Short mmCIF file of C-alpha atoms in Angstrom, two decimals:
data_model
loop_
_atom_site.label_atom_id
_atom_site.label_comp_id
_atom_site.label_asym_id
_atom_site.label_seq_id
_atom_site.Cartn_x
_atom_site.Cartn_y
_atom_site.Cartn_z
CA MET A 1 0.76 -17.06 -9.96
CA SER A 2 1.61 -13.42 -9.41
CA LYS A 3 0.11 -11.36 -6.63
CA LYS A 4 -1.81 -8.23 -7.67
CA VAL A 5 -0.67 -4.95 -6.12
CA MET A 6 -2.50 -1.62 -6.14
CA VAL A 7 -0.18 1.35 -5.54
CA VAL A 8 -1.80 4.38 -3.90
CA ASP A 9 0.42 7.48 -3.81
CA ASP A 10 -0.12 11.05 -4.99
CA SER A 11 3.46 11.12 -6.31
CA ARG A 12 3.82 9.75 -9.83
CA ILE A 13 7.55 9.31 -9.11
CA VAL A 14 6.80 6.99 -6.17
CA GLN A 15 4.31 5.06 -8.30
CA LEU A 16 7.00 4.55 -10.94
CA GLN A 17 9.59 3.60 -8.30
CA LEU A 18 7.31 0.90 -6.91
CA GLN A 19 6.47 -0.37 -10.39
CA LYS A 20 10.18 -0.65 -11.13
CA ILE A 21 10.94 -2.38 -7.81
CA LEU A 22 8.15 -4.90 -8.37
CA SER A 23 8.94 -5.60 -12.02
CA ASP A 24 10.52 -9.03 -12.53
CA THR A 25 9.09 -10.28 -9.20
CA GLU A 26 6.06 -12.36 -8.35
CA TYR A 27 4.17 -9.10 -7.70
CA GLN A 28 2.35 -7.28 -10.48
CA VAL A 29 1.19 -3.67 -10.21
CA VAL A 30 -2.36 -3.78 -11.57
CA ALA A 31 -3.44 -0.24 -10.67
CA CYS A 32 -2.01 3.10 -9.54
CA CYS A 33 -4.18 5.59 -7.69
CA GLN A 34 -3.33 9.14 -6.71
CA SER A 35 -5.81 9.54 -3.84
CA GLY A 36 -7.64 7.67 -1.15
CA GLU A 37 -10.92 8.31 -2.95
CA GLU A 38 -9.56 6.78 -6.15
CA ALA A 39 -8.30 3.74 -4.20
CA LEU A 40 -11.77 3.16 -2.77
CA GLU A 41 -13.33 3.42 -6.26
CA GLN A 42 -10.80 1.02 -7.81
CA PHE A 43 -10.52 -1.60 -5.07
CA ASP A 44 -13.58 -3.68 -6.02
CA GLN A 45 -12.71 -3.60 -9.72
CA VAL A 46 -9.06 -4.53 -9.26
CA GLN A 47 -9.38 -6.86 -6.23
CA PRO A 48 -5.70 -6.54 -5.34
CA ASP A 49 -3.88 -9.00 -3.11
CA LEU A 50 -2.05 -6.03 -1.57
CA VAL A 51 -2.45 -2.26 -1.44
CA THR A 52 0.56 -0.02 -0.83
CA MET A 53 -0.93 3.10 0.73
CA ASP A 54 0.76 6.48 1.12
CA ILE A 55 -0.40 8.36 4.21
CA ILE A 56 -0.13 12.03 3.25
CA MET A 57 -2.30 12.74 0.20
CA PRO A 58 -4.64 15.57 -0.77
CA GLY A 59 -8.27 14.93 0.12
CA MET A 60 -8.73 11.66 1.99
CA ASP A 61 -5.46 10.60 3.61
CA GLY A 62 -4.11 7.07 3.46
CA LEU A 63 -5.06 6.15 7.03
CA GLU A 64 -8.72 6.97 6.37
CA ALA A 65 -8.69 5.19 2.99
CA ALA A 66 -7.05 2.11 4.56
CA ARG A 67 -9.60 2.13 7.39
CA LEU A 68 -12.50 2.23 4.91
CA ILE A 69 -11.03 -0.50 2.70
CA LEU A 70 -10.40 -2.76 5.71
CA GLU A 71 -13.90 -2.12 7.11
CA SER A 72 -15.54 -3.31 3.90
CA HIS A 73 -12.87 -5.94 3.05
CA PRO A 74 -11.55 -7.35 6.36
CA HIS A 75 -9.17 -9.73 4.59
CA ALA A 76 -7.53 -6.98 2.53
CA ARG A 77 -3.81 -6.40 3.02
CA VAL A 78 -2.67 -2.80 3.27
CA LEU A 79 0.99 -1.87 3.54
CA MET A 80 1.40 1.74 4.66
CA VAL A 81 4.10 3.78 2.89
CA SER A 82 5.28 7.07 4.34
CA SER A 83 8.15 9.36 5.13
CA LEU A 84 6.45 9.97 8.49
CA ALA A 85 7.97 7.66 11.06
CA TYR A 86 6.03 8.95 14.07
CA ASP A 87 4.99 6.41 16.67
CA ASP A 88 1.41 7.70 16.81
CA THR A 89 1.06 7.31 13.02
CA ILE A 90 2.39 3.75 13.18
CA ASP A 91 0.09 3.01 16.15
CA GLU A 92 -2.92 4.32 14.25
CA ALA A 93 -2.00 2.26 11.18
CA ASN A 94 -1.74 -0.85 13.36
CA GLN A 95 -5.06 -0.09 15.08
CA ILE A 96 -6.94 0.09 11.77
CA GLY A 97 -5.42 -3.22 10.67
CA ALA A 98 -2.55 -2.26 8.36
CA SER A 99 -0.32 -5.23 7.57
CA GLY A 100 2.93 -3.30 7.81
CA PHE A 101 4.86 -0.09 7.25
CA VAL A 102 7.54 0.91 4.71
CA TYR A 103 9.47 4.14 5.07
CA LYS A 104 10.34 6.55 2.24
CA PRO A 105 12.78 6.91 0.73
CA PHE A 106 12.83 3.16 0.28
CA ASP A 107 15.13 0.70 -1.37
CA ARG A 108 14.20 -2.41 -3.28
CA GLU A 109 15.08 -4.90 -0.56
CA ALA A 110 13.16 -3.04 2.17
CA VAL A 111 10.02 -2.97 0.01
CA LEU A 112 10.27 -6.61 -1.07
CA SER A 113 11.03 -7.74 2.47
CA SER A 114 7.97 -5.89 3.82
CA ILE A 115 5.73 -7.33 1.11
CA ARG A 116 7.00 -10.87 1.71
CA LYS A 117 6.28 -10.44 5.44
CA VAL A 118 2.68 -9.45 4.67
CA PHE A 119 2.12 -12.60 2.61
CA ALA A 120 4.00 -14.82 5.07
CA GLU A 121 1.23 -14.12 7.62
CA ASP A 122 -1.22 -16.26 5.61
#
């Protein structure tokens, strides 16, 4: 059975990249959101097994959106995606309960490896 993935990124290009990377895998992109607010609205409807969450977005950033999702759904899995590789950003993501971190620009194997790690923790 495929795992449902919700992609949250304000870049349509990144959304398409992740959809392409995850096509023909056991992961199915079931929703794409362009903001943290949209991710919060969609989460209950979609009930994804994993959320890939960009950090820098207009309005609510990905760290805040991830924090709110994890507060209301403690078993949610959120994989942070960002071009920001600052230690304090990674620390904050870990503190709020993010399941991992993928750096942009990313390649297929790095993304799939990070996702597999998230699910291996079950």
